């Protein structure tokens, strides 16, 4: 197994959606159109991990000029515990640094203790000054 990493491209959209469904991460706003729109902005922040033709993992970084976020960090079950998640995060952090980012927020599912532990091990801590709120339009 040789894992290669690269930014997501439009031809990857179906594989990304399948990965998210398989990882229990697909949300109500995840669809091909939304991913295609996302790829038009900072595509270097949407990184995929591939094992040949098999999509093993994904992460999306976002930067609005003020705050940065990471989300959709997903790795297929058969590829876990091989350092792929850490590599994906490091790659997005590196790209964010190039943009001048000094603070990054990680969005993790509340019901995933593994996600919380992962982010904590990588230096991410709860922000006691803010609480994430969301509204679906």
Short mmCIF file of C-alpha atoms in Angstrom, two decimals:
data_model
loop_
_atom_site.label_atom_id
_atom_site.label_comp_id
_atom_site.label_asym_id
_atom_site.label_seq_id
_atom_site.Cartn_x
_atom_site.Cartn_y
_atom_site.Cartn_z
CA UNK A 1 0.00 0.00 0.00
CA UNK A 2 1.32 3.39 -1.04
CA UNK A 3 -0.74 6.39 0.02
CA UNK A 4 -0.54 9.49 -2.16
CA UNK A 5 -1.99 12.87 -1.23
CA UNK A 6 -3.36 15.53 -3.54
CA UNK A 7 -6.04 18.20 -3.74
CA UNK A 8 -9.56 17.15 -4.66
CA UNK A 9 -10.64 17.69 -8.27
CA UNK A 10 -14.15 17.59 -9.80
CA UNK A 11 -13.65 13.99 -11.01
CA UNK A 12 -13.27 12.95 -7.33
CA UNK A 13 -16.68 14.16 -6.15
CA UNK A 14 -18.51 10.81 -6.31
CA UNK A 15 -15.68 9.06 -4.46
CA UNK A 16 -15.66 11.78 -1.77
CA UNK A 17 -19.41 11.46 -1.18
CA UNK A 18 -19.08 7.67 -0.96
CA UNK A 19 -16.23 8.02 1.55
CA UNK A 20 -18.28 10.36 3.71
CA UNK A 21 -21.31 8.05 3.67
CA UNK A 22 -19.13 5.03 4.51
CA UNK A 23 -17.49 6.95 7.36
CA UNK A 24 -20.82 8.05 8.79
CA UNK A 25 -19.89 11.67 8.11
CA UNK A 26 -22.24 12.71 5.28
CA UNK A 27 -24.46 15.56 6.33
CA UNK A 28 -27.61 17.08 4.90
CA UNK A 29 -25.64 19.80 3.08
CA UNK A 30 -23.18 17.42 1.39
CA UNK A 31 -23.90 16.96 -2.28
CA UNK A 32 -22.07 17.06 -5.59
CA UNK A 33 -23.05 20.68 -6.27
CA UNK A 34 -21.77 21.88 -2.90
CA UNK A 35 -18.45 20.10 -3.38
CA UNK A 36 -18.08 21.51 -6.90
CA UNK A 37 -18.64 25.03 -5.51
CA UNK A 38 -16.10 24.37 -2.74
CA UNK A 39 -13.47 23.36 -5.28
CA UNK A 40 -13.64 26.81 -6.89
CA UNK A 41 -12.13 28.38 -3.77
CA UNK A 42 -8.80 27.36 -2.22
CA UNK A 43 -8.74 23.88 -3.79
CA UNK A 44 -5.33 23.27 -2.18
CA UNK A 45 -7.15 23.11 1.19
CA UNK A 46 -9.33 20.12 0.20
CA UNK A 47 -6.89 17.23 0.39
CA UNK A 48 -7.49 13.57 -0.38
CA UNK A 49 -5.49 10.45 0.47
CA UNK A 50 -5.46 7.78 -2.23
CA UNK A 51 -4.34 4.15 -2.23
CA UNK A 52 -4.11 3.65 -5.98
CA UNK A 53 -7.67 4.12 -7.25
CA UNK A 54 -9.20 3.82 -3.77
CA UNK A 55 -10.02 6.95 -1.82
CA UNK A 56 -8.77 6.36 1.72
CA UNK A 57 -9.32 9.76 3.36
CA UNK A 58 -10.26 13.41 3.11
CA UNK A 59 -10.01 16.70 4.94
CA UNK A 60 -11.26 20.16 4.07
CA UNK A 61 -9.58 23.32 5.24
CA UNK A 62 -11.26 26.70 4.96
CA UNK A 63 -9.96 30.25 5.28
CA UNK A 64 -12.12 33.33 5.06
CA UNK A 65 -9.32 35.82 5.66
CA UNK A 66 -10.06 35.98 9.38
CA UNK A 67 -10.64 32.47 10.72
CA UNK A 68 -9.62 29.05 9.50
CA UNK A 69 -11.43 25.75 10.01
CA UNK A 70 -10.89 22.09 9.28
CA UNK A 71 -13.69 19.65 8.78
CA UNK A 72 -14.69 16.46 6.99
CA UNK A 73 -11.65 14.64 8.31
CA UNK A 74 -12.59 11.10 7.33
CA UNK A 75 -10.52 7.97 6.79
CA UNK A 76 -12.00 4.62 5.74
CA UNK A 77 -12.00 2.05 8.52
CA UNK A 78 -9.51 -0.22 6.74
CA UNK A 79 -6.98 2.63 6.52
CA UNK A 80 -7.14 3.85 10.10
CA UNK A 81 -4.17 3.78 12.48
CA UNK A 82 -1.67 4.25 9.66
CA UNK A 83 -0.94 7.95 10.08
CA UNK A 84 -3.17 9.09 7.22
CA UNK A 85 -5.30 11.37 9.40
CA UNK A 86 -2.24 13.05 10.88
CA UNK A 87 -0.72 13.54 7.43
CA UNK A 88 -3.93 15.08 6.07
CA UNK A 89 -4.11 17.53 8.98
CA UNK A 90 -0.43 18.46 8.69
CA UNK A 91 -0.81 19.13 4.98
CA UNK A 92 -3.79 21.45 5.48
CA UNK A 93 -2.03 23.22 8.37
CA UNK A 94 0.96 23.81 6.09
CA UNK A 95 -1.24 25.28 3.35
CA UNK A 96 -3.02 27.49 5.89
CA UNK A 97 0.32 28.79 7.19
CA UNK A 98 1.23 29.80 3.64
CA UNK A 99 -1.94 31.91 3.59
CA UNK A 100 -0.96 33.65 6.84
CA UNK A 101 -3.30 31.77 9.15
CA UNK A 102 -2.34 31.84 12.83
CA UNK A 103 -5.38 30.14 14.40
CA UNK A 104 -7.32 27.12 13.18
CA UNK A 105 -10.55 25.63 14.48
CA UNK A 106 -11.38 21.95 14.02
CA UNK A 107 -15.01 20.92 13.69
CA UNK A 108 -15.56 17.47 15.20
CA UNK A 109 -18.76 15.50 15.62
CA UNK A 110 -19.99 15.72 19.20
CA UNK A 111 -20.80 12.01 19.40
CA UNK A 112 -17.33 10.92 18.23
CA UNK A 113 -14.98 10.48 21.18
CA UNK A 114 -12.26 9.32 18.77
CA UNK A 115 -12.44 12.61 16.89
CA UNK A 116 -12.16 14.63 20.08
CA UNK A 117 -9.18 12.61 21.27
CA UNK A 118 -7.45 12.91 17.89
CA UNK A 119 -7.78 16.69 17.77
CA UNK A 120 -6.66 17.01 21.40
CA UNK A 121 -3.50 14.95 20.67
CA UNK A 122 -2.72 17.36 17.83
CA UNK A 123 -2.91 20.45 20.00
CA UNK A 124 -6.52 21.52 19.45
CA UNK A 125 -8.45 22.57 22.55
CA UNK A 126 -12.03 23.65 23.23
CA UNK A 127 -12.51 27.37 22.83
CA UNK A 128 -14.08 28.65 26.03
CA UNK A 129 -14.87 32.03 24.47
CA UNK A 130 -17.11 30.88 21.63
CA UNK A 131 -19.69 28.23 20.88
CA UNK A 132 -20.36 27.00 17.36
CA UNK A 133 -23.89 27.67 16.19
CA UNK A 134 -25.38 26.64 12.85
CA UNK A 135 -28.42 27.28 10.70
CA UNK A 136 -29.33 25.34 7.59
CA UNK A 137 -30.58 27.69 4.86
#
